[in-house]
PDB file of C-alpha atoms and ligand atoms in Angstrom:
ATOM      1  CA  MET W   1      21.298 -76.179  15.388  1.00 89.00           C
ATOM      2  CA  ARG W   2      23.285 -75.818  12.201  1.00 93.00           C
ATOM      3  CA  ILE W   3      21.972 -76.571   8.730  1.00 96.00           C
ATOM      4  CA  LEU W   4      23.805 -76.904   5.406  1.00 97.00           C
ATOM      5  CA  VAL W   5      21.937 -76.034   2.207  1.00 98.00           C
ATOM      6  CA  VAL W   6      23.484 -77.540  -0.956  1.00 98.00           C
ATOM      7  CA  GLU W   7      21.675 -76.049  -3.937  1.00 97.00           C
ATOM      8  CA  ASP W   8      23.087 -74.661  -7.187  1.00 96.00           C
ATOM      9  CA  GLU W   9      20.169 -72.312  -7.849  1.00 95.00           C
ATOM     10  CA  GLU W  10      21.624 -69.561  -5.734  1.00 96.00           C
ATOM     11  CA  THR W  11      18.376 -67.597  -5.478  1.00 95.00           C
ATOM     12  CA  LEU W  12      16.561 -70.635  -4.120  1.00 96.00           C
ATOM     13  CA  ALA W  13      19.450 -71.433  -1.764  1.00 97.00           C
ATOM     14  CA  ASP W  14      19.276 -67.870  -0.435  1.00 96.00           C
ATOM     15  CA  VAL W  15      15.504 -68.012   0.041  1.00 96.00           C
ATOM     16  CA  ILE W  16      15.833 -71.256   2.017  1.00 97.00           C
ATOM     17  CA  ALA W  17      18.770 -69.966   4.071  1.00 96.00           C
ATOM     18  CA  THR W  18      17.038 -66.678   4.884  1.00 95.00           C
ATOM     19  CA  LYS W  19      13.877 -68.443   5.985  1.00 94.00           C
ATOM     20  CA  LEU W  20      15.834 -70.885   8.157  1.00 95.00           C
ATOM     21  CA  ARG W  21      17.725 -68.013   9.771  1.00 93.00           C
ATOM     22  CA  THR W  22      14.471 -66.327  10.743  1.00 90.00           C
ATOM     23  CA  LEU W  23      13.664 -69.592  12.518  1.00 88.00           C
ATOM     24  CA  LYS W  24      16.932 -69.175  14.465  1.00 86.00           C
ATOM     25  CA  TYR W  25      18.903 -71.894  12.734  1.00 91.00           C
ATOM     26  CA  GLU W  26      22.553 -71.339  11.845  1.00 92.00           C
ATOM     27  CA  VAL W  27      22.844 -71.831   8.092  1.00 95.00           C
ATOM     28  CA  ASP W  28      25.666 -72.332   5.572  1.00 96.00           C
ATOM     29  CA  THR W  29      25.183 -72.656   1.815  1.00 97.00           C
ATOM     30  CA  SER W  30      27.098 -74.487  -0.916  1.00 97.00           C
ATOM     31  CA  PHE W  31      26.349 -73.881  -4.585  1.00 97.00           C
ATOM     32  CA  ASN W  32      27.947 -76.992  -6.117  1.00 97.00           C
ATOM     33  CA  GLY W  33      28.378 -80.657  -5.255  1.00 97.00           C
ATOM     34  CA  GLU W  34      32.094 -80.628  -4.489  1.00 96.00           C
ATOM     35  CA  ASP W  35      31.794 -77.727  -2.116  1.00 96.00           C
ATOM     36  CA  GLY W  36      28.693 -79.289  -0.575  1.00 97.00           C
ATOM     37  CA  LEU W  37      30.466 -82.558   0.121  1.00 96.00           C
ATOM     38  CA  TYR W  38      33.483 -80.782   1.577  1.00 95.00           C
ATOM     39  CA  ASN W  39      31.264 -78.829   3.975  1.00 95.00           C
ATOM     40  CA  ALA W  40      29.072 -81.809   4.820  1.00 95.00           C
ATOM     41  CA  LEU W  41      32.107 -83.877   5.847  1.00 92.00           C
ATOM     42  CA  SER W  42      33.084 -81.263   8.431  1.00 89.00           C
ATOM     43  CA  ASN W  43      30.484 -83.030  10.568  1.00 86.00           C
ATOM     44  CA  ILE W  44      29.144 -79.871  12.152  1.00 90.00           C
ATOM     45  CA  TYR W  45      25.614 -80.061  10.768  1.00 93.00           C
ATOM     46  CA  ASP W  46      22.437 -81.356  12.331  1.00 93.00           C
ATOM     47  CA  LEU W  47      20.660 -81.321   8.994  1.00 96.00           C
ATOM     48  CA  ILE W  48      21.625 -81.119   5.321  1.00 97.00           C
ATOM     49  CA  ILE W  49      19.191 -79.956   2.642  1.00 98.00           C
ATOM     50  CA  LEU W  50      20.616 -81.532  -0.476  1.00 97.00           C
ATOM     51  CA  ASP W  51      19.665 -80.906  -4.078  1.00 94.00           C
ATOM     52  CA  ILE W  52      20.137 -83.905  -6.391  1.00 92.00           C
ATOM     53  CA  MET W  53      20.983 -82.231  -9.710  1.00 91.00           C
ATOM     54  CA  LEU W  54      24.186 -80.358  -8.899  1.00 94.00           C
ATOM     55  CA  PRO W  55      27.274 -79.347 -10.870  1.00 95.00           C
ATOM     56  CA  LYS W  56      30.531 -81.279 -10.170  1.00 93.00           C
ATOM     57  CA  MET W  57      28.949 -84.013  -8.031  1.00 95.00           C
ATOM     58  CA  ASN W  58      25.292 -84.982  -7.707  1.00 93.00           C
ATOM     59  CA  GLY W  59      23.277 -85.263  -4.520  1.00 94.00           C
ATOM     60  CA  PHE W  60      23.139 -89.062  -4.572  1.00 93.00           C
ATOM     61  CA  GLU W  61      26.945 -89.300  -4.576  1.00 94.00           C
ATOM     62  CA  ILE W  62      27.172 -86.797  -1.745  1.00 96.00           C
ATOM     63  CA  LEU W  63      24.549 -88.672   0.243  1.00 95.00           C
ATOM     64  CA  LYS W  64      26.462 -91.942  -0.258  1.00 94.00           C
ATOM     65  CA  LYS W  65      29.665 -90.385   1.069  1.00 94.00           C
ATOM     66  CA  ILE W  66      27.820 -88.854   4.031  1.00 92.00           C
ATOM     67  CA  LYS W  67      26.466 -92.280   4.918  1.00 90.00           C
ATOM     68  CA  GLU W  68      29.865 -93.972   4.407  1.00 90.00           C
ATOM     69  CA  GLN W  69      31.330 -91.563   6.941  1.00 87.00           C
ATOM     70  CA  ASP W  70      28.491 -92.392   9.295  1.00 83.00           C
ATOM     71  CA  LEU W  71      27.660 -88.724   9.887  1.00 86.00           C
ATOM     72  CA  SER W  72      24.733 -88.088  12.171  1.00 84.00           C
ATOM     73  CA  ALA W  73      23.244 -85.255  10.078  1.00 92.00           C
ATOM     74  CA  LYS W  74      19.721 -85.792   8.824  1.00 94.00           C
ATOM     75  CA  VAL W  75      19.355 -85.372   5.063  1.00 96.00           C
ATOM     76  CA  ILE W  76      16.408 -83.952   3.147  1.00 95.00           C
ATOM     77  CA  LEU W  77      16.780 -84.420  -0.611  1.00 93.00           C
ATOM     78  CA  LEU W  78      15.554 -81.696  -2.918  1.00 91.00           C
ATOM     79  CA  THR W  79      14.854 -82.281  -6.549  1.00 82.00           C
ATOM     80  CA  ALA W  80      12.968 -81.259  -9.619  1.00 77.00           C
ATOM     81  CA  LYS W  81      12.489 -84.903 -10.445  1.00 64.00           C
ATOM     82  CA  SER W  82       9.382 -86.454  -9.041  1.00 65.00           C
ATOM     83  CA  GLU W  83       9.801 -89.953 -10.410  1.00 67.00           C
ATOM     84  CA  LEU W  84       9.212 -92.733  -7.959  1.00 68.00           C
ATOM     85  CA  GLU W  85      12.497 -94.354  -8.968  1.00 74.00           C
ATOM     86  CA  ASP W  86      14.548 -91.374  -7.793  1.00 74.00           C
ATOM     87  CA  LYS W  87      12.625 -91.175  -4.592  1.00 73.00           C
ATOM     88  CA  LEU W  88      13.257 -94.838  -3.840  1.00 75.00           C
ATOM     89  CA  LYS W  89      16.939 -94.500  -4.751  1.00 80.00           C
ATOM     90  CA  GLY W  90      17.231 -91.602  -2.310  1.00 78.00           C
ATOM     91  CA  PHE W  91      15.628 -93.482   0.544  1.00 80.00           C
ATOM     92  CA  ASP W  92      17.688 -96.538  -0.363  1.00 81.00           C
ATOM     93  CA  ILE W  93      20.930 -94.605   0.090  1.00 86.00           C
ATOM     94  CA  GLY W  94      19.696 -93.223   3.386  1.00 87.00           C
ATOM     95  CA  ALA W  95      17.832 -89.953   2.882  1.00 91.00           C
ATOM     96  CA  ASP W  96      15.528 -89.070   5.763  1.00 91.00           C
ATOM     97  CA  ASP W  97      13.033 -87.175   3.651  1.00 90.00           C
ATOM     98  CA  TYR W  98      12.418 -85.958   0.144  1.00 89.00           C
ATOM     99  CA  VAL W  99      10.856 -82.721  -1.137  1.00 90.00           C
ATOM    100  CA  THR W 100       9.918 -82.280  -4.780  1.00 88.00           C
ATOM    101  CA  LYS W 101      10.370 -78.938  -6.549  1.00 88.00           C
ATOM    102  CA  PRO W 102       8.533 -76.693  -6.861  1.00 87.00           C
ATOM    103  CA  PHE W 103       7.608 -76.630  -3.213  1.00 90.00           C
ATOM    104  CA  HIS W 104       6.185 -74.087  -0.841  1.00 91.00           C
ATOM    105  CA  ILE W 105       8.858 -72.779   1.526  1.00 93.00           C
ATOM    106  CA  GLU W 106       6.594 -73.483   4.509  1.00 90.00           C
ATOM    107  CA  GLU W 107       6.370 -77.119   3.475  1.00 90.00           C
ATOM    108  CA  LEU W 108      10.148 -77.442   3.506  1.00 94.00           C
ATOM    109  CA  MET W 109      10.301 -75.721   6.918  1.00 92.00           C
ATOM    110  CA  ALA W 110       7.738 -78.171   8.272  1.00 90.00           C
ATOM    111  CA  ARG W 111       9.850 -81.112   7.045  1.00 92.00           C
ATOM    112  CA  VAL W 112      12.974 -79.551   8.576  1.00 94.00           C
ATOM    113  CA  ASN W 113      11.236 -79.191  11.920  1.00 88.00           C
ATOM    114  CA  VAL W 114      10.054 -82.784  11.823  1.00 87.00           C
ATOM    115  CA  GLN W 115      13.579 -84.054  11.153  1.00 90.00           C
ATOM    116  CA  LEU W 116      15.207 -81.973  13.848  1.00 88.00           C
ATOM    117  CA  ARG W 117      12.573 -82.846  16.399  1.00 79.00           C
ATOM    118  CA  SER W 118      12.985 -86.531  15.748  1.00 59.00           C
ATOM    119  CA  THR W 119      16.769 -86.537  16.186  1.00 52.00           C
ATOM    120  CA  GLY W 120      16.216 -86.807  19.922  1.00 47.00           C
ATOM    121  CA  SER W 121      19.610 -85.255  20.431  1.00 46.00           C
ATOM    122  CA  PRO W 122      20.424 -83.588  23.749  1.00 42.00           C
ATOM    123  CA  LYS W 123      20.099 -80.245  21.981  1.00 43.00           C
ATOM    124  CA  GLN W 124      16.341 -80.762  21.939  1.00 52.00           C
ATOM    125  CA  LYS W 125      16.170 -80.725  25.702  1.00 64.00           C
ATOM    126  CA  ASP W 126      15.612 -77.571  27.687  1.00 79.00           C
ATOM    127  CA  THR W 127      18.857 -77.892  29.580  1.00 87.00           C
ATOM    128  CA  LEU W 128      22.323 -79.284  29.035  1.00 89.00           C
ATOM    129  CA  GLU W 129      24.200 -80.619  32.030  1.00 91.00           C
ATOM    130  CA  TYR W 130      27.850 -81.219  32.715  1.00 93.00           C
ATOM    131  CA  SER W 131      29.309 -81.817  36.162  1.00 94.00           C
ATOM    132  CA  ASP W 132      27.941 -79.018  38.394  1.00 95.00           C
ATOM    133  CA  LEU W 133      26.834 -76.910  35.412  1.00 96.00           C
ATOM    134  CA  SER W 134      23.355 -76.626  33.967  1.00 95.00           C
ATOM    135  CA  LEU W 135      22.721 -74.529  30.855  1.00 93.00           C
ATOM    136  CA  ASN W 136      19.167 -73.488  30.103  1.00 90.00           C
ATOM    137  CA  LEU W 137      18.819 -73.544  26.315  1.00 83.00           C
ATOM    138  CA  ARG W 138      15.789 -71.270  26.287  1.00 79.00           C
ATOM    139  CA  THR W 139      16.991 -68.526  28.592  1.00 84.00           C
ATOM    140  CA  SER W 140      20.800 -68.880  28.055  1.00 87.00           C
ATOM    141  CA  LEU W 141      21.147 -68.914  31.813  1.00 93.00           C
ATOM    142  CA  LEU W 142      24.080 -70.916  33.172  1.00 96.00           C
ATOM    143  CA  THR W 143      23.663 -72.251  36.704  1.00 96.00           C
ATOM    144  CA  CYS W 144      26.146 -73.894  39.043  1.00 96.00           C
ATOM    145  CA  LYS W 145      24.178 -76.518  40.947  1.00 95.00           C
ATOM    146  CA  ASN W 146      26.603 -76.523  43.883  1.00 94.00           C
ATOM    147  CA  THR W 147      26.486 -72.803  44.592  1.00 95.00           C
ATOM    148  CA  ASN W 148      23.038 -72.182  43.069  1.00 94.00           C
ATOM    149  CA  GLU W 149      24.423 -69.109  41.336  1.00 95.00           C
ATOM    150  CA  SER W 150      23.458 -68.207  37.784  1.00 95.00           C
ATOM    151  CA  ILE W 151      24.766 -65.996  35.032  1.00 95.00           C
ATOM    152  CA  SER W 152      23.372 -65.021  31.653  1.00 92.00           C
ATOM    153  CA  ILE W 153      25.505 -66.105  28.686  1.00 91.00           C
ATOM    154  CA  PRO W 154      25.668 -63.897  25.544  1.00 88.00           C
ATOM    155  CA  TYR W 155      25.015 -65.404  22.119  1.00 83.00           C
ATOM    156  CA  ARG W 156      28.503 -66.455  20.845  1.00 83.00           C
ATOM    157  CA  GLU W 157      29.620 -67.679  24.231  1.00 90.00           C
ATOM    158  CA  PHE W 158      26.353 -69.585  24.471  1.00 90.00           C
ATOM    159  CA  LEU W 159      27.057 -71.339  21.128  1.00 88.00           C
ATOM    160  CA  LEU W 160      30.566 -72.159  22.331  1.00 91.00           C
ATOM    161  CA  LEU W 161      29.375 -73.494  25.653  1.00 94.00           C
ATOM    162  CA  GLU W 162      26.575 -75.498  24.042  1.00 91.00           C
ATOM    163  CA  TYR W 163      29.120 -77.101  21.715  1.00 91.00           C
ATOM    164  CA  PHE W 164      31.440 -78.021  24.574  1.00 93.00           C
ATOM    165  CA  MET W 165      28.588 -79.384  26.691  1.00 92.00           C
ATOM    166  CA  ASN W 166      27.410 -81.545  23.786  1.00 87.00           C
ATOM    167  CA  ASN W 167      30.941 -82.927  23.378  1.00 86.00           C
ATOM    168  CA  LYS W 168      31.952 -83.498  26.972  1.00 82.00           C
ATOM    169  CA  LYS W 169      35.497 -84.601  27.654  1.00 79.00           C
ATOM    170  CA  GLN W 170      36.319 -84.579  23.950  1.00 87.00           C
ATOM    171  CA  ILE W 171      39.126 -82.554  22.487  1.00 92.00           C
ATOM    172  CA  ILE W 172      37.628 -80.083  20.047  1.00 92.00           C
ATOM    173  CA  SER W 173      39.863 -78.455  17.466  1.00 91.00           C
ATOM    174  CA  LYS W 174      39.910 -74.735  16.798  1.00 87.00           C
ATOM    175  CA  GLU W 175      38.691 -75.386  13.253  1.00 85.00           C
ATOM    176  CA  GLN W 176      35.690 -77.344  14.516  1.00 86.00           C
ATOM    177  CA  ILE W 177      34.827 -74.562  16.928  1.00 87.00           C
ATOM    178  CA  TYR W 178      35.144 -71.848  14.288  1.00 84.00           C
ATOM    179  CA  ASP W 179      33.021 -73.891  11.875  1.00 81.00           C
ATOM    180  CA  LYS W 180      30.333 -74.611  14.440  1.00 81.00           C
ATOM    181  CA  VAL W 181      30.153 -71.264  16.167  1.00 81.00           C
ATOM    182  CA  TRP W 182      31.161 -68.747  13.516  1.00 78.00           C
ATOM    183  CA  GLY W 183      30.362 -70.599  10.298  1.00 73.00           C
ATOM    184  CA  ILE W 184      32.463 -72.088   7.558  1.00 64.00           C
ATOM    185  CA  ASP W 185      33.587 -68.835   5.989  1.00 63.00           C
ATOM    186  CA  THR W 186      35.403 -67.666   9.072  1.00 60.00           C
ATOM    187  CA  ASP W 187      38.926 -66.391   8.896  1.00 62.00           C
ATOM    188  CA  TYR W 188      40.876 -68.825  11.087  1.00 57.00           C
ATOM    189  CA  GLU W 189      43.551 -66.234  11.728  1.00 58.00           C
ATOM    190  CA  SER W 190      41.114 -64.243  13.798  1.00 57.00           C
ATOM    191  CA  ASN W 191      41.885 -64.151  17.440  1.00 59.00           C
ATOM    192  CA  ASN W 192      38.277 -64.030  18.626  1.00 79.00           C
ATOM    193  CA  LEU W 193      38.138 -67.560  19.930  1.00 85.00           C
ATOM    194  CA  GLU W 194      40.656 -67.034  22.729  1.00 87.00           C
ATOM    195  CA  ALA W 195      38.837 -63.882  23.793  1.00 87.00           C
ATOM    196  CA  TYR W 196      35.427 -65.567  23.868  1.00 89.00           C
ATOM    197  CA  LEU W 197      36.869 -68.552  25.709  1.00 92.00           C
ATOM    198  CA  SER W 198      38.353 -66.327  28.358  1.00 92.00           C
ATOM    199  CA  PHE W 199      34.999 -64.505  28.809  1.00 92.00           C
ATOM    200  CA  LEU W 200      33.331 -67.864  29.152  1.00 95.00           C
ATOM    201  CA  ARG W 201      35.890 -69.258  31.624  1.00 96.00           C
ATOM    202  CA  LYS W 202      35.454 -66.136  33.706  1.00 95.00           C
ATOM    203  CA  LYS W 203      31.672 -66.565  33.860  1.00 96.00           C
ATOM    204  CA  ILE W 204      32.037 -70.220  34.819  1.00 97.00           C
ATOM    205  CA  ARG W 205      34.418 -69.180  37.611  1.00 96.00           C
ATOM    206  CA  ILE W 206      32.160 -66.374  38.829  1.00 95.00           C
ATOM    207  CA  ILE W 207      29.277 -68.733  39.577  1.00 96.00           C
ATOM    208  CA  GLY W 208      31.648 -71.024  41.501  1.00 96.00           C
ATOM    209  CA  SER W 209      31.776 -74.010  39.175  1.00 96.00           C
ATOM    210  CA  LYS W 210      34.700 -76.440  39.183  1.00 95.00           C
ATOM    211  CA  VAL W 211      34.420 -76.904  35.407  1.00 95.00           C
ATOM    212  CA  THR W 212      37.130 -75.487  33.168  1.00 94.00           C
ATOM    213  CA  ILE W 213      37.840 -75.323  29.461  1.00 94.00           C
ATOM    214  CA  LYS W 214      41.438 -76.349  28.992  1.00 93.00           C
ATOM    215  CA  ALA W 215      43.692 -75.773  26.035  1.00 92.00           C
ATOM    216  CA  VAL W 216      45.211 -79.014  24.782  1.00 92.00           C
ATOM    217  CA  ARG W 217      48.491 -78.220  23.112  1.00 90.00           C
ATOM    218  CA  ASN W 218      48.383 -78.380  19.309  1.00 88.00           C
ATOM    219  CA  LEU W 219      45.004 -80.119  19.368  1.00 91.00           C
ATOM    220  CA  GLY W 220      42.366 -77.743  20.615  1.00 93.00           C
ATOM    221  CA  TYR W 221      40.245 -77.458  23.721  1.00 95.00           C
ATOM    222  CA  LYS W 222      38.486 -79.698  26.149  1.00 94.00           C
ATOM    223  CA  MET W 223      35.899 -79.146  28.847  1.00 94.00           C
ATOM    224  CA  GLU W 224      36.644 -80.904  32.117  1.00 92.00           C
ATOM    225  CA  GLU W 225      36.164 -80.740  35.874  1.00 88.00           C
TER     226      GLU W 225
HETATM  227 CA1  LIG I   1      19.934 -78.207  -9.079  1.00 67.77          CA
END
């Protein structure tokens, strides 16, 4: 699960990001509104923690744009303001929750967990399935149901595979994969993706699955039977 933290108080943003990482979430941070919106629109986040008072563009405007684009990310608004009016405005635009500063970090974590539990997305299940493949999200064990053979999948390949299995039959661009698996600050020139994909294809082959990850010319990659 990937979370975006948009907060201009960099120390606070770092505290939140560090805490979330200890809870095994993938986290990116943006320190101003423009940057936050740009990252949010990449549509790779399950949750966005969004401060309201931000330089360049405020949290309400960002939230509006997120909703206009119909992104599935949950949004928790963060603000120093505790007035009822602001709270109502936030919910009106489509915020899922609202935390007033100053807050205890554990309180924010509890709200995050509530939001991500209630998404009911396939990622919350113990296993992801596609064709003859079954990926155990707790143990990272990939099983081919036809041959009953299993193989353990290392961390990056696991993130890659999870992303493909959540977006079955869709063409996924290199940029989307880099953003989702390596984070937004990745150098796109890096050649890692092809290497990881070939490791992953090999593992899928070894357990006897008929699933492949195909390159689609100029567009990206696609998982198919
Ligand atoms: Ca602020």
